[in-house]
C-alpha positions as a printed NumPy array, in Angstrom:
array([[  0.   ,   0.   ,   0.   ],
       [  1.698,   3.123,  -1.252],
       [ -1.138,   5.498,  -0.363],
       [ -2.516,   6.438,   3.063],
       [ -5.693,   4.727,   4.247],
       [ -7.918,   7.731,   3.512],
       [ -7.458,   7.16 ,  -0.227],
       [-10.314,   5.2  ,  -1.789],
       [-10.412,   3.658,  -5.247],
       [-13.491,   3.036,  -7.352],
       [-13.086,   0.789, -10.379],
       [-15.687,   1.142, -13.106],
       [-15.845,  -1.435, -15.88 ],
       [-15.33 ,  -5.127, -16.404],
       [-12.014,  -5.908, -18.009],
       [-10.36 ,  -9.243, -18.612],
       [ -8.426,  -8.89 , -15.34 ],
       [-11.488,  -8.071, -13.221],
       [-11.652, -11.391, -11.349],
       [ -7.899, -11.433, -10.762],
       [ -8.03 ,  -7.872,  -9.406],
       [-10.901,  -8.738,  -7.066],
       [ -8.919, -11.683,  -5.682],
       [ -5.838,  -9.499,  -5.182],
       [ -7.86 ,  -6.833,  -3.374],
       [ -9.24 ,  -9.469,  -0.988],
       [ -5.884, -11.169,  -0.44 ],
       [ -4.18 ,  -7.857,   0.432],
       [ -7.041,  -6.767,   2.693],
       [ -8.017,  -3.709,   0.645],
       [-11.739,  -4.49 ,   0.367],
       [-12.635,  -1.463,   2.52 ],
       [-10.646,   0.884,   0.25 ],
       [-11.425,  -0.46 ,  -3.217],
       [-14.901,  -0.688,  -4.732],
       [-15.709,  -2.532,  -7.959],
       [-18.793,  -1.175,  -9.723],
       [-18.565,  -3.23 , -12.912],
       [-19.839,  -2.014, -16.26 ],
       [-22.229,   0.927, -15.97 ],
       [-24.425,   2.871, -18.38 ],
       [-22.794,   6.103, -19.506],
       [-25.133,   8.294, -17.436],
       [-24.275,   6.414, -14.226],
       [-20.577,   6.426, -15.032],
       [-20.63 ,  10.193, -15.63 ],
       [-22.412,  10.826, -12.314],
       [-19.826,   8.799, -10.39 ],
       [-16.88 ,  10.155, -12.349],
       [-17.991,  13.755, -11.791],
       [-17.601,  13.198,  -8.021],
       [-13.984,  12.009,  -8.303],
       [-11.082,  14.009,  -6.898],
       [ -8.658,  12.444,  -9.363],
       [ -8.828,  10.06 , -12.312],
       [ -6.174,   7.441, -13.068],
       [ -6.144,   5.45 , -16.32 ],
       [ -3.427,   2.934, -15.448],
       [ -3.147,  -0.025, -17.808],
       [ -0.542,  -1.874, -19.836],
       [ -2.381,  -1.274, -23.11 ],
       [ -5.017,   1.193, -24.212],
       [ -6.736,   2.129, -27.433],
       [ -8.721,   5.338, -27.409],
       [ -9.089,   6.107, -23.686],
       [-12.712,   7.269, -23.584],
       [-12.796,   7.245, -19.78 ],
       [ -9.795,   9.569, -19.704],
       [-11.502,  11.869, -22.21 ],
       [-14.645,  11.866, -20.037],
       [-12.622,  12.749, -16.93 ],
       [-10.758,  15.576, -18.643],
       [-13.935,  17.02 , -20.134],
       [-15.5  ,  16.957, -16.638],
       [-12.531,  18.904, -15.26 ],
       [-11.067,  16.105, -13.153],
       [ -7.28 ,  16.113, -12.65 ],
       [ -6.038,  12.992, -14.433],
       [ -3.018,  10.747, -14.827],
       [ -2.516,   7.866, -17.222],
       [ -0.128,   5.177, -18.373],
       [  2.282,   6.064, -21.143],
       [  0.537,   3.682, -23.573],
       [ -1.619,   3.876, -26.695],
       [ -4.085,   6.722, -26.945],
       [ -3.287,   8.013, -23.447],
       [  0.013,   9.335, -24.775],
       [ -1.853,  11.203, -27.498],
       [ -4.428,  12.674, -25.124],
       [ -1.854,  13.863, -22.574],
       [  0.898,  14.678, -25.072],
       [  1.415,  18.196, -23.711],
       [  1.275,  16.985, -20.102],
       [  4.16 ,  14.519, -20.067],
       [  4.493,  14.67 , -16.274],
       [  1.007,  13.102, -16.055],
       [  2.044,  10.114, -18.196],
       [  3.478,   7.316, -16.059],
       [  4.84 ,   3.807, -16.492],
       [  2.006,   1.406, -15.634],
       [  4.326,  -0.927, -13.725],
       [  5.716,   1.666, -11.304],
       [  3.274,   1.757,  -8.36 ],
       [  5.553,   3.954,  -6.244],
       [  5.687,   6.655,  -8.917],
       [  1.921,   6.392,  -9.516],
       [  1.249,   6.777,  -5.778],
       [  3.669,   9.71 ,  -5.561],
       [  1.896,  11.463,  -8.437],
       [ -1.508,  10.844,  -6.821],
       [ -0.223,  12.257,  -3.525],
       [  1.288,  15.242,  -5.336],
       [ -1.925,  16.106,  -7.18 ],
       [ -4.031,  15.498,  -4.058],
       [ -1.916,  17.947,  -2.08 ],
       [ -2.321,  20.771,  -4.601],
       [ -4.288,  23.829,  -3.578],
       [ -7.742,  24.27 ,  -5.107],
       [ -6.481,  26.977,  -7.524],
       [ -3.597,  24.704,  -8.585],
       [ -6.   ,  21.785,  -9.204],
       [ -8.221,  24.079, -11.258],
       [ -5.213,  25.241, -13.257],
       [ -4.239,  21.603, -13.902],
       [ -7.796,  20.731, -14.95 ],
       [ -7.96 ,  23.755, -17.259],
       [ -4.611,  22.865, -18.774],
       [ -5.81 ,  19.319, -19.459],
       [ -9.014,  20.624, -21.036],
       [ -7.068,  23.008, -23.275],
       [ -4.844,  20.15 , -24.416],
       [ -7.924,  18.013, -25.057],
       [ -9.693,  20.766, -26.979],
       [ -6.686,  21.624, -29.104],
       [ -6.086,  17.985, -30.002],
       [ -9.668,  16.875, -30.546],
       [-11.427,  20.081, -31.62 ],
       [-14.5  ,  18.684, -33.372],
       [-14.702,  15.531, -31.277],
       [-14.427,  17.597, -28.092],
       [-17.42 ,  19.765, -28.959],
       [-19.621,  16.741, -29.645],
       [-18.266,  14.875, -26.615],
       [-18.92 ,  17.828, -24.298],
       [-22.455,  18.192, -25.644],
       [-23.068,  14.463, -25.139],
       [-21.794,  14.634, -21.559],
       [-23.951,  17.676, -20.816],
       [-26.987,  15.859, -22.187],
       [-26.238,  12.793, -20.025],
       [-25.869,  14.978, -16.922],
       [-29.373,  16.315, -17.536],
       [-30.906,  12.863, -17.896]])
């Protein structure tokens, strides 16, 4: 455990490693700190994601990281593995791209972002959004409209 006990993790989705991860969580005694929600409809996922203090897309492979795009468009400070589409999304934010197999560095980055002042977190979120908008101009407009519509549902 590289993070203090007050840190909680919510995992949304059902990947191929879901059962293995659940077993690991139980075997290490982290059941009180880690919640598995499984696959959710987009509206439910957006509601939960919008309450997050930080988003982490840590995986050993990734195509187009839609969850990361959702988090950034919602203004959530985010980190990701230096793989696949994550590298494209966070290309201007290289300090937020991490090696997926370095839990100490991931924890340190989470602690660093968590300790930022509110204005610094807002600046980080705005910087991520600007990067997102400049990279995915047309997609970003449609994506933001879709997210706004789902928030209203």
